[in-house]
Short mmCIF file of C-alpha atoms in Angstrom, two decimals:
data_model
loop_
_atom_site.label_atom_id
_atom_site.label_comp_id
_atom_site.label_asym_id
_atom_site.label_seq_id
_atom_site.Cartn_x
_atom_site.Cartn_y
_atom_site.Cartn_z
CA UNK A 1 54.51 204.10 280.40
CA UNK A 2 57.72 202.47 281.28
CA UNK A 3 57.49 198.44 282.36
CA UNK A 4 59.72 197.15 285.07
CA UNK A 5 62.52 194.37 285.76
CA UNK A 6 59.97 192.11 285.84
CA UNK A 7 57.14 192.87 283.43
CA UNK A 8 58.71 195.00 280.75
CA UNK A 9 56.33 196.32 278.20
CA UNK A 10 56.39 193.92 274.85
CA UNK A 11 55.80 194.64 271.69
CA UNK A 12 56.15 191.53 269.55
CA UNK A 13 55.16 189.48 266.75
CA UNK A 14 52.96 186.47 266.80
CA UNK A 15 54.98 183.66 265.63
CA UNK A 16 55.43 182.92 261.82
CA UNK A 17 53.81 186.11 261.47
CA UNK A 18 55.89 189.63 261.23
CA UNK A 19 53.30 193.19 261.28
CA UNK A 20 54.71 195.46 259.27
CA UNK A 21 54.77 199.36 260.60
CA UNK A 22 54.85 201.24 257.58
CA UNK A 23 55.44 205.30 257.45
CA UNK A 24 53.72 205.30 253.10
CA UNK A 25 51.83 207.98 253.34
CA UNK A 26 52.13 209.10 256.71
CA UNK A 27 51.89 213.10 257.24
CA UNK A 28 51.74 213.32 261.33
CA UNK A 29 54.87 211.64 262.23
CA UNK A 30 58.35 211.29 260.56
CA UNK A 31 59.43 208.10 262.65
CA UNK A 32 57.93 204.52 263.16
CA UNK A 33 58.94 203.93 266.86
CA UNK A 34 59.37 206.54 269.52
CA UNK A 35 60.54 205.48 272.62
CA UNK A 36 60.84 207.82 275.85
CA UNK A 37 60.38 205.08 278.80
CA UNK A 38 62.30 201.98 279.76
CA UNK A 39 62.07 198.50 280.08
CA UNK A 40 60.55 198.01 276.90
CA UNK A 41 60.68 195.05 274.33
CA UNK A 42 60.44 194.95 270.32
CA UNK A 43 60.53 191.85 268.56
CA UNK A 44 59.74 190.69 265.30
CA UNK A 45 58.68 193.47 263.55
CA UNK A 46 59.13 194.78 259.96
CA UNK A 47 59.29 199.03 260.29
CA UNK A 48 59.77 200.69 256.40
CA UNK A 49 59.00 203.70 254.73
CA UNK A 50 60.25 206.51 257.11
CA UNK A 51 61.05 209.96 256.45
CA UNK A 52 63.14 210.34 259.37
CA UNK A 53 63.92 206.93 262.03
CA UNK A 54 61.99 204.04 261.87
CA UNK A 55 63.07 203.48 265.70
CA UNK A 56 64.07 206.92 267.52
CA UNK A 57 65.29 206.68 271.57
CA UNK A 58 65.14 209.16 273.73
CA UNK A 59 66.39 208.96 278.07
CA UNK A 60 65.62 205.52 277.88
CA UNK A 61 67.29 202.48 279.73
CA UNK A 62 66.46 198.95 279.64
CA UNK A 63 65.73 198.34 275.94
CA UNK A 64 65.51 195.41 274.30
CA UNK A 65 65.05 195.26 269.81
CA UNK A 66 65.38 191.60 268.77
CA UNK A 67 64.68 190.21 264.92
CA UNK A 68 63.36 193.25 263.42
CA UNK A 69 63.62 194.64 259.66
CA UNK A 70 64.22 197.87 258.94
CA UNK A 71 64.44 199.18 255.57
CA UNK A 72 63.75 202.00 252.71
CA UNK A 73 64.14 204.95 255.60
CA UNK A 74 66.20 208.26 256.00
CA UNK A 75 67.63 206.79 259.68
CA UNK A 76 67.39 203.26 260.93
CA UNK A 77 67.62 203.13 264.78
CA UNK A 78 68.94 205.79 266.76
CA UNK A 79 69.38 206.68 270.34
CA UNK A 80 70.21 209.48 272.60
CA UNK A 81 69.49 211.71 275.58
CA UNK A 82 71.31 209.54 277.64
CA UNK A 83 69.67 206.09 276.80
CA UNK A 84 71.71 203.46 278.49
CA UNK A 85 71.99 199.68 279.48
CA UNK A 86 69.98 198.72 276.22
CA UNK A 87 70.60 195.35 273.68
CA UNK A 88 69.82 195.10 269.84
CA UNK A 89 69.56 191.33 268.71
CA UNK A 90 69.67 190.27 265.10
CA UNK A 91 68.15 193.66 263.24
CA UNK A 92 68.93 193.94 260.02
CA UNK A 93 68.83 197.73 258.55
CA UNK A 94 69.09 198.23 254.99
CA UNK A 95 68.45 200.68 252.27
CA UNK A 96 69.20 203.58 254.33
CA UNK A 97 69.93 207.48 253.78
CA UNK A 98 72.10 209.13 256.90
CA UNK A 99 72.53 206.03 259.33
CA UNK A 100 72.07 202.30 259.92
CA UNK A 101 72.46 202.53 263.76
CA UNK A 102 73.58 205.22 265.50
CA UNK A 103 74.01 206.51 269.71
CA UNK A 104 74.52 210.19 269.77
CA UNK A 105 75.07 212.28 273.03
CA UNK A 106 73.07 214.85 273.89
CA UNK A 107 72.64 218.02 276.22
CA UNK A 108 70.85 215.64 278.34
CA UNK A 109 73.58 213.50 278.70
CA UNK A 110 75.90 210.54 277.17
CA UNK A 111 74.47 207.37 275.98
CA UNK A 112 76.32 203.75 277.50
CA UNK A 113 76.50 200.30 277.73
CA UNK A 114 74.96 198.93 274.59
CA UNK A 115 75.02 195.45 272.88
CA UNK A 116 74.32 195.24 269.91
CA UNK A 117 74.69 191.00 268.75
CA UNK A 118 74.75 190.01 264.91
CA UNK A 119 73.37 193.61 264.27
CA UNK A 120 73.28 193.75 260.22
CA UNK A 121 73.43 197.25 258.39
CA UNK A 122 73.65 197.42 254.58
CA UNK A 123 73.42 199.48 251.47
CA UNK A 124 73.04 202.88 251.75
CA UNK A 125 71.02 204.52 249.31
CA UNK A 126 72.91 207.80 248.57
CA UNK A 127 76.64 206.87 247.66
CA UNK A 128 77.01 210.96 247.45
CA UNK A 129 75.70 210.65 251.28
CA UNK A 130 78.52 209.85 254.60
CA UNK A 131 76.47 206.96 255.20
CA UNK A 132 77.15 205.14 258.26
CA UNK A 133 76.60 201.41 259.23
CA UNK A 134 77.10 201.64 262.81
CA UNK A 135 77.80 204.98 264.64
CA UNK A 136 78.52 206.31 267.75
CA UNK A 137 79.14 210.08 267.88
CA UNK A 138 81.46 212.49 269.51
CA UNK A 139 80.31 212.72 273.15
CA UNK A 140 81.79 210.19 276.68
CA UNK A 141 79.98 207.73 275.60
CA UNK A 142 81.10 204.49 277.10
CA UNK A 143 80.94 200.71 277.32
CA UNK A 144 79.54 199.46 273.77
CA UNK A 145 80.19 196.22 272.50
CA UNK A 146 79.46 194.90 269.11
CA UNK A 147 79.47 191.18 268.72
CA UNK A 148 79.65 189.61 265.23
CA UNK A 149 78.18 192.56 263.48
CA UNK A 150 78.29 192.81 259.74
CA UNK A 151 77.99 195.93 257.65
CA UNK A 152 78.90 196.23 254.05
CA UNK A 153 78.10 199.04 251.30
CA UNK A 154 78.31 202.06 253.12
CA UNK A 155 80.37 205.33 253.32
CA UNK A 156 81.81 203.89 256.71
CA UNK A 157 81.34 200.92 258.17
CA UNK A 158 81.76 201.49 261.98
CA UNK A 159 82.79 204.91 262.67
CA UNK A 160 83.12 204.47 266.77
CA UNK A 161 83.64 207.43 269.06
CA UNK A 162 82.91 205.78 272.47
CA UNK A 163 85.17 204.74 274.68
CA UNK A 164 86.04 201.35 276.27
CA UNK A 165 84.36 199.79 273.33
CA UNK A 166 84.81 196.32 271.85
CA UNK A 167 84.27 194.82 268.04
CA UNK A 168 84.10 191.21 268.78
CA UNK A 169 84.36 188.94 265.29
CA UNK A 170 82.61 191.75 263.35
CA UNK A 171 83.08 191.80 259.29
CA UNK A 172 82.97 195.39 257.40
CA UNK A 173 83.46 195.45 253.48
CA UNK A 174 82.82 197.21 250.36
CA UNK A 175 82.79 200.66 252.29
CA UNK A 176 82.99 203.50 249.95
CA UNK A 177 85.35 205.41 252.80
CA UNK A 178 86.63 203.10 255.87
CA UNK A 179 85.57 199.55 257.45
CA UNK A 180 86.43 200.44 260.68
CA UNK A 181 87.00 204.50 261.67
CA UNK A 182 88.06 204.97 265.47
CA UNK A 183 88.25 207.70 267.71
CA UNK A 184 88.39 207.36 271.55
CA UNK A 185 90.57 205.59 273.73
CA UNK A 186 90.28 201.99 274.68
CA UNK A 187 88.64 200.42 271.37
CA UNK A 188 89.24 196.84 271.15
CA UNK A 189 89.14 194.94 267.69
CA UNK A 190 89.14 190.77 268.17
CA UNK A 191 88.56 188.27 265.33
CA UNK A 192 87.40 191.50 262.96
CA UNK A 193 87.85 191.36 259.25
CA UNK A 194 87.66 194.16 256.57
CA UNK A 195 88.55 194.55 253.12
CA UNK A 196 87.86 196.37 250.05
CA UNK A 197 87.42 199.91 250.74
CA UNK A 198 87.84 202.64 249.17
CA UNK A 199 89.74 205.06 251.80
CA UNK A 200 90.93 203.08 254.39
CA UNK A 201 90.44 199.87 256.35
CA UNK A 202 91.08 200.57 259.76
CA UNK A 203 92.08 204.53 260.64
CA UNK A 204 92.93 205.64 263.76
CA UNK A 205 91.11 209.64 263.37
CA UNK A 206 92.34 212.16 265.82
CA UNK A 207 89.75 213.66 268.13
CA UNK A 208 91.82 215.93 270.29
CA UNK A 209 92.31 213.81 273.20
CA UNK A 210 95.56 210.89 272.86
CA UNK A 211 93.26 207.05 273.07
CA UNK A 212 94.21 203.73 272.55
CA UNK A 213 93.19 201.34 269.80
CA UNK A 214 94.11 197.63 270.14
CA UNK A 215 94.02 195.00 267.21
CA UNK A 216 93.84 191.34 267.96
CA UNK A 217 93.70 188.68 265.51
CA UNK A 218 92.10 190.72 262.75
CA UNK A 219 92.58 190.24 258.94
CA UNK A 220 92.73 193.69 256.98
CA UNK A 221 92.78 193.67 253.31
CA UNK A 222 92.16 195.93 250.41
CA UNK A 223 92.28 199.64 251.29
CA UNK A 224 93.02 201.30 248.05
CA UNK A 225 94.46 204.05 249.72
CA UNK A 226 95.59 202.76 253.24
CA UNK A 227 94.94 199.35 255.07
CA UNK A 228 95.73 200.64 258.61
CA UNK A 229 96.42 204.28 258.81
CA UNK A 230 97.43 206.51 262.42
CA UNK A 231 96.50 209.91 261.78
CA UNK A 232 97.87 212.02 264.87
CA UNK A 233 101.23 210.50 266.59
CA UNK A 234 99.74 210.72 269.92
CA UNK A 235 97.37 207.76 269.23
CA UNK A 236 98.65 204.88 270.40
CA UNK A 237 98.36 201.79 267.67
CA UNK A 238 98.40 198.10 269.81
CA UNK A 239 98.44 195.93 267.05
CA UNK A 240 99.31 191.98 267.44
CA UNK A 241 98.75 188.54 265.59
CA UNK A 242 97.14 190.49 262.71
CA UNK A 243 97.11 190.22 258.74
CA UNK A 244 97.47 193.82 256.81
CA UNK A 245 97.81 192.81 253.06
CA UNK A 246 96.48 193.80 249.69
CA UNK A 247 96.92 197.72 250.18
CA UNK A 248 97.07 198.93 246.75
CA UNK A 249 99.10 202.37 247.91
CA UNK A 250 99.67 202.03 251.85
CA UNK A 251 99.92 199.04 253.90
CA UNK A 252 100.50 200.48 257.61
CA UNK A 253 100.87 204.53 257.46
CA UNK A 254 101.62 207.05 259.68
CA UNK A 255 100.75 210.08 259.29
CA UNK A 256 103.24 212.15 261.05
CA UNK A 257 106.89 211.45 261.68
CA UNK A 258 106.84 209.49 264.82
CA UNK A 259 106.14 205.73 265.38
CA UNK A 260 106.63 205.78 269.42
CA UNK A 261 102.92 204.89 270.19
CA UNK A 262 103.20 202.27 268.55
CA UNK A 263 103.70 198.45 269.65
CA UNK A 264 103.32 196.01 266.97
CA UNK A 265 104.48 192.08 267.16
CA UNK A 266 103.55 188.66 265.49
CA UNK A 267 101.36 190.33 262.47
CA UNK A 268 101.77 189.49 258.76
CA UNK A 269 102.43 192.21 255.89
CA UNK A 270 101.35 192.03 252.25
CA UNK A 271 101.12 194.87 249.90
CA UNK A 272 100.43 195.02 246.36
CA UNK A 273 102.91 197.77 246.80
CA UNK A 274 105.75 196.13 247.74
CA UNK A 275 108.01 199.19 248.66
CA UNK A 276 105.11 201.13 250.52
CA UNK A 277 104.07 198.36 252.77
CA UNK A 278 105.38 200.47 255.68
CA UNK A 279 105.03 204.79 255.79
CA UNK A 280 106.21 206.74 258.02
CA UNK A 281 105.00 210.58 257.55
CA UNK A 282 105.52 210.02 253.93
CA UNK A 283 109.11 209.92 254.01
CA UNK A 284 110.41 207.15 255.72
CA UNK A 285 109.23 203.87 253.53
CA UNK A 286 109.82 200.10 254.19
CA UNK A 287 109.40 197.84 251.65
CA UNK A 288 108.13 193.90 252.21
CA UNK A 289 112.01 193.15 252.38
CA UNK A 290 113.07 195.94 255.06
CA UNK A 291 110.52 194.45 256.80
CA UNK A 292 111.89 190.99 256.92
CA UNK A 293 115.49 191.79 257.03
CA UNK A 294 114.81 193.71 259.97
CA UNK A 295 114.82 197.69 259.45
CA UNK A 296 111.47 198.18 259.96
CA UNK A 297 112.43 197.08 263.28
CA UNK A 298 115.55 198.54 263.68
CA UNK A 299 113.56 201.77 263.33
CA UNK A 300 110.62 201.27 265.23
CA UNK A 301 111.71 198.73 268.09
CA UNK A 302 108.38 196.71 267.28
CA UNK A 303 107.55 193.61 265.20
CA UNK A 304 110.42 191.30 266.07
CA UNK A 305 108.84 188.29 265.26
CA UNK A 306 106.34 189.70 262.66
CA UNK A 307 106.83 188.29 259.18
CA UNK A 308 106.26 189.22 255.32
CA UNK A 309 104.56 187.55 252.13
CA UNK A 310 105.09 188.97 248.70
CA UNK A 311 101.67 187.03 247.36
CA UNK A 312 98.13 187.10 249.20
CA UNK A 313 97.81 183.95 247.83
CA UNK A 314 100.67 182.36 249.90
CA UNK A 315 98.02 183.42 252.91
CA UNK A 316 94.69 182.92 252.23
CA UNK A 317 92.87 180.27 250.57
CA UNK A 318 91.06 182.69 247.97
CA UNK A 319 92.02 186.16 248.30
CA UNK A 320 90.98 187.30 245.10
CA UNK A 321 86.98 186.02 246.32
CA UNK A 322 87.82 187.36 250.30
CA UNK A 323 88.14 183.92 251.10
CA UNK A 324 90.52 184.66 253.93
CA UNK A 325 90.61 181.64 255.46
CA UNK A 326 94.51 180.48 256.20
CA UNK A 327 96.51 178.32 253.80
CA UNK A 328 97.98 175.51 255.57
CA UNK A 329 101.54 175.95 255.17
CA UNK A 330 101.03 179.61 255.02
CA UNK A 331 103.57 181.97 257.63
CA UNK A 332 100.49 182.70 259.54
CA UNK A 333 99.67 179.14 261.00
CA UNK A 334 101.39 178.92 264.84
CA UNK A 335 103.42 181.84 264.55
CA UNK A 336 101.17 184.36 267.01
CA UNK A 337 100.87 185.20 270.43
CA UNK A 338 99.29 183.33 273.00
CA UNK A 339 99.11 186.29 274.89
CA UNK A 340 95.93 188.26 274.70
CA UNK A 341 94.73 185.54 272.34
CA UNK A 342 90.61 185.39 271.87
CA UNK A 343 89.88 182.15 273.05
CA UNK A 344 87.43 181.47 269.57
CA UNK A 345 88.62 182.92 266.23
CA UNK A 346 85.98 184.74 263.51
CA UNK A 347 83.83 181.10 263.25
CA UNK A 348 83.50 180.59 266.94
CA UNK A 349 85.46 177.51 266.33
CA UNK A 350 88.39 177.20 269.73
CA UNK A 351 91.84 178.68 269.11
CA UNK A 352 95.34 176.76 270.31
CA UNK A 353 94.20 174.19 268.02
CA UNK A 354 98.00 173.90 266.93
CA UNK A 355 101.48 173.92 268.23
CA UNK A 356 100.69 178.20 268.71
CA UNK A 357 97.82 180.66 267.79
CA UNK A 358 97.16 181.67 264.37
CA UNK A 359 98.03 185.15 263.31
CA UNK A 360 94.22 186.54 261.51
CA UNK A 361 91.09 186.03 262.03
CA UNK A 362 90.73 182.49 261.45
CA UNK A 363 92.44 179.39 262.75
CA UNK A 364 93.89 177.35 260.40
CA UNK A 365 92.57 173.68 262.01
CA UNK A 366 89.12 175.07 261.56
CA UNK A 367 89.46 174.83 258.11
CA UNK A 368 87.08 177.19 256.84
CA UNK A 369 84.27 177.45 259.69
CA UNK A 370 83.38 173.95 259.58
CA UNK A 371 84.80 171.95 262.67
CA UNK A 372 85.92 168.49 261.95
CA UNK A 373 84.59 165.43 263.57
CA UNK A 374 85.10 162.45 261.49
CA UNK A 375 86.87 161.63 258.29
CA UNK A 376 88.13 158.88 256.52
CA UNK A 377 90.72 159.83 254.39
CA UNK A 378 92.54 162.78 253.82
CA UNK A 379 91.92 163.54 249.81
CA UNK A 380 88.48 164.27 251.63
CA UNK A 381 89.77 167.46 253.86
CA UNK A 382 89.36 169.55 250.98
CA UNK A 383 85.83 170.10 252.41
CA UNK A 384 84.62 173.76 252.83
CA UNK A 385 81.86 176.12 252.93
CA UNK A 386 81.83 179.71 251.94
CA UNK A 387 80.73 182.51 253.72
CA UNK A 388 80.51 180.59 257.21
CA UNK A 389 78.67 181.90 259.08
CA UNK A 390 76.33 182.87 256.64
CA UNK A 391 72.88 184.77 256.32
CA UNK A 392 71.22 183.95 253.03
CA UNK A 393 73.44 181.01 251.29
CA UNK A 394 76.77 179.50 251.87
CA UNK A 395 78.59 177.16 249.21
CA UNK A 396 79.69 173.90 250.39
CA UNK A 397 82.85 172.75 247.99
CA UNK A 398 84.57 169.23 248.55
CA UNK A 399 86.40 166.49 246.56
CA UNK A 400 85.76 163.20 245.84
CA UNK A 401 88.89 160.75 245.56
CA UNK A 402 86.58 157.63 243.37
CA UNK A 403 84.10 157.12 241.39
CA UNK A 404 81.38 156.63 243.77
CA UNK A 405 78.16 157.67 245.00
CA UNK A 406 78.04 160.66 247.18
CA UNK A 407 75.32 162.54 249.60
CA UNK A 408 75.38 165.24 251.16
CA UNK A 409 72.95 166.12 254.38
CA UNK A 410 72.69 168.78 256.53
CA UNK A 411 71.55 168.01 260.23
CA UNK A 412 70.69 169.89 263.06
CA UNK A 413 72.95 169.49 266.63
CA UNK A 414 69.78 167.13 267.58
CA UNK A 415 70.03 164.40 264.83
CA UNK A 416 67.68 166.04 262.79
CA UNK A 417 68.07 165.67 259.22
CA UNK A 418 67.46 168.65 257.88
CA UNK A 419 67.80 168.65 253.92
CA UNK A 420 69.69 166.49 251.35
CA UNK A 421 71.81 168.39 249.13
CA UNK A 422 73.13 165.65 247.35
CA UNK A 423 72.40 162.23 246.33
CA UNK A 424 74.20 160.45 243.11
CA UNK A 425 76.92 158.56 242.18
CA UNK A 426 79.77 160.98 240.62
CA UNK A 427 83.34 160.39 238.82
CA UNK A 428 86.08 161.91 241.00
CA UNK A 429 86.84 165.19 241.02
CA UNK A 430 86.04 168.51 242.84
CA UNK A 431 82.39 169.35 243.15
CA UNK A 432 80.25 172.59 244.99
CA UNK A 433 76.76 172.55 246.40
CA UNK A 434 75.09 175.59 247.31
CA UNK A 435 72.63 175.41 250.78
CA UNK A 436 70.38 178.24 251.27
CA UNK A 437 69.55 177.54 254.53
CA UNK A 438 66.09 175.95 254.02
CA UNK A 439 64.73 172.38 255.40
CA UNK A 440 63.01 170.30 252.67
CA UNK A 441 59.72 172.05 253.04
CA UNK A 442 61.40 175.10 251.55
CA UNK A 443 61.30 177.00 254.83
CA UNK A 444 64.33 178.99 256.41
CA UNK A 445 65.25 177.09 259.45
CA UNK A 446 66.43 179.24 262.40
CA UNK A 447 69.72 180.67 263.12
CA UNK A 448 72.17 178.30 264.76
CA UNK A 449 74.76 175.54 263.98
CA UNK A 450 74.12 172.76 261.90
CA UNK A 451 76.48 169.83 260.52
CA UNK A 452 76.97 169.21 257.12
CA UNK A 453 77.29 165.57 256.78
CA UNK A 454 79.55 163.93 253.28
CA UNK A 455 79.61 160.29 252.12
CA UNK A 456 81.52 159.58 249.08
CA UNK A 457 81.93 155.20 249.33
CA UNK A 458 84.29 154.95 252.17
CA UNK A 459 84.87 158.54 253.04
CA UNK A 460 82.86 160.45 255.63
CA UNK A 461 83.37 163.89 256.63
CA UNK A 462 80.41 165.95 259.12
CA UNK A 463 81.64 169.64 259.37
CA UNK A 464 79.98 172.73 261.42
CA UNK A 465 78.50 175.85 259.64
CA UNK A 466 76.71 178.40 261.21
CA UNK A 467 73.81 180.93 260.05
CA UNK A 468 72.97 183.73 261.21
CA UNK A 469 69.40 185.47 260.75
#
């Protein structure tokens, strides 16, 4: 039956506790969860061992799926027939054959506005397979948005074919194809990140109709064949206050001999390739230099006030560990666009935090996702964490100036302490700390912000990290 506004139908977990709905065995049915009515709720369950979906949607509206598991199935959740106006909190898929997530159109009509918020989808289990993270096929499909979504060893990351969609601080890596693969008009990417992939990082793939694709404040890196590639002319590429570096072939390619859809300003270019950081249909080429004396603009009428770096390293903190977080005297720091500027960068931490907005994903005043509220000194703003936010374990690295004893504490935004990491006099010198997100019970503590507190004598530091589960 379907529920209403105000009683949906709940399915949910008691807490602590997470019932497991698993397909071993099962002959009748090919999926866990079959859903054909609305206003329905799913939380807290664990759905595995599925021949087909563990969650299958059919002409529904007014879903909810919050803090569910799904793993070790052929599809995790799709939807279709027109399902609409649903949300998907925190579900991690994994271990998947065909699909993490996916919103197909049917005969019965076009799925739209979905949510999906720090959706996870990872490992497919067929590298031979197109395995996709997050999918939205060919159809007018409409009005998705994807905040902070992660999705990492898969054929493509987020292969999006719906339009007016938005990626919103969303990380894809380690995709055996593409992080991010885009096909309709009006796709938005702010505060995303990819790197390492295979094929490409972002491409822009023709489906017939011209479409828009706009890039804000994104870091691109790694594409051993093309960081950001334009395969049909009449896409139109919007690209500002964005990082493409550590192409191996391709930094920024066209694939056919015409640039005028394209509008490009305040982004950064690295290559590993230095004289293919810039292709146009494979026969006009700009190397790192063109680009900053100018002929890359010259020919294209775009990226005026972009700029160039011949090392990754004179950009990121730790490129060679995707530790993209800005160096401080790095050409990135103040030198973007206010204009169409998120107002938070990849860590949620504020933007404008300078004299002008940091080209990237990150701002550089953030440090590296920890927010600063006090310190003493500065040999102490060496302080960082790494991945922030993180699911299962960051690494909290710092220095200490004297010999002296140091602690370390996390707390929650109450006071709470919630777990000493550290506690012992050391001799100065540059120390790491791993937190795996547990109190001092040994339980996970829930997603959230937390400060990370350091005394070394004199010195304090407390710094923000985030976790996601």
């Amino acid at each position: 039956n379907n529920g209403s506004a105000e009683a949906p139908i709940v399915f949910s977990a008691y807490a602590g506790e997470k019932p497991i709905v698993d397909g071993t065995g099962v002959t009748e049915s090919q999926n866990g969860i079959t859903i054909d009515k609305s206003y329905i709720k799913i939380e807290g369950l664990e759905i595995r061992n599925w021949e087909e979906n563990a969650v299958w949607v059919e002409n529904a509206h007014h879903l909810e799926i919050s803090d569910c598991e799904v793993h070790d199935v052929t599809y995790g959740i799709g939807l279709t027939d027109g399902s609409h106006e649903f949300v998907l909190n925190r579900v991690l898929v994994h271990h998947f054959a065909l699909y993490g997530f996916d919103v197909t159109p049917s005969s019965v009509g076009d799925c739209y506005n979905g949510t999906f918020n720090d959706c996870v989808a990872h490992t497919g289990s067929d590298a031979e397979q197109n395995v996709d993270g997050f999918a939205l096929g060919h159809g007018d499909q409409y009005g998705f948005t994807f905040n902070r979504c992660v999705t990492y060893n898969v054929y493509d990351g987020f292969d999006i074919s719906s339009r007016n969609s938005t990626l919103n601080g969303c990380l894809a890596y380690n995709c055996w194809n593409g992080a991010y693969k885009l096909w309709q008009d009006q796709v938005k990417l702010l505060n995303c990140i990819g790197y390492d992939c295979t094929g490409s990082v972002v491409e822009l793939d023709w489906d017939g109709t011209p479409g828009v694709v706009s890039l804000m404040n994104c870091t691109f890196y790694g594409g051993e064949t093309f960081t950001v590639w334009v395969e049909n002319h009449a896409d139109a590429l919007h690209m500002t206050n964005c990082i493409v570096a550590g192409g191996d072939n391709i930094g920024l390619a066209f694939e056919q001999m015409d640039v005028s859809q394209y509008q490009g300003d305040y982004n950064v270019f690295h290559n590993n390739n230095s004289d293919r950081a810039v292709v146009v249909g494979y026969t006009d080429e700009f190397t790192l230099d063109q680009i900053t004396s100018g002929s890359w603009t010259t020919y294209s009428g775009q990226d005026a006030h972009s700029w160039t770096v011949n090392s990754a390293g004179l950009l990121f903190l730790n490129p060679a560990g995707y530790n993209f977080h800005l160096q401080g005297t790095g050409v990135a720091v103040d030198h973007g666009t206010n204009s169409g500027a998120p107002s938070d960068d990849f860590d949620g931490n504020p933007r404008y935090t300078g004299t002008g907005v940091d080209i990237g994903a990150y701002e550089i005043n953030d440090g590296t996702g920890l927010e600063e509220i006090e310190n003493g000194d500065e040999s102490l703003l060496h302080c960082r964490n790494y991945p922030n936010p993180f699911y299962s374990a960051t690494t909290i690295s710092f220095a200490v100036p004297v010999y002296c004893p140091v602690t370390v504490k996390v707390y929650d935004l109450t006071g709470h302490e919630v777990k000493t990491l550290v506690h012992e006099t050391v001799a100065s010198g540059e120390y790491s700390v791993e937190w795996d997100g547990s109190d001092e019970t040994g339980h996970k503590v829930a997603g959230g912000i937390y400060l990370c507190h350091i005394s070394a004598g004199e010195y304090n530091e407390v710094r923000k990290m985030i976790i996601r589960n």
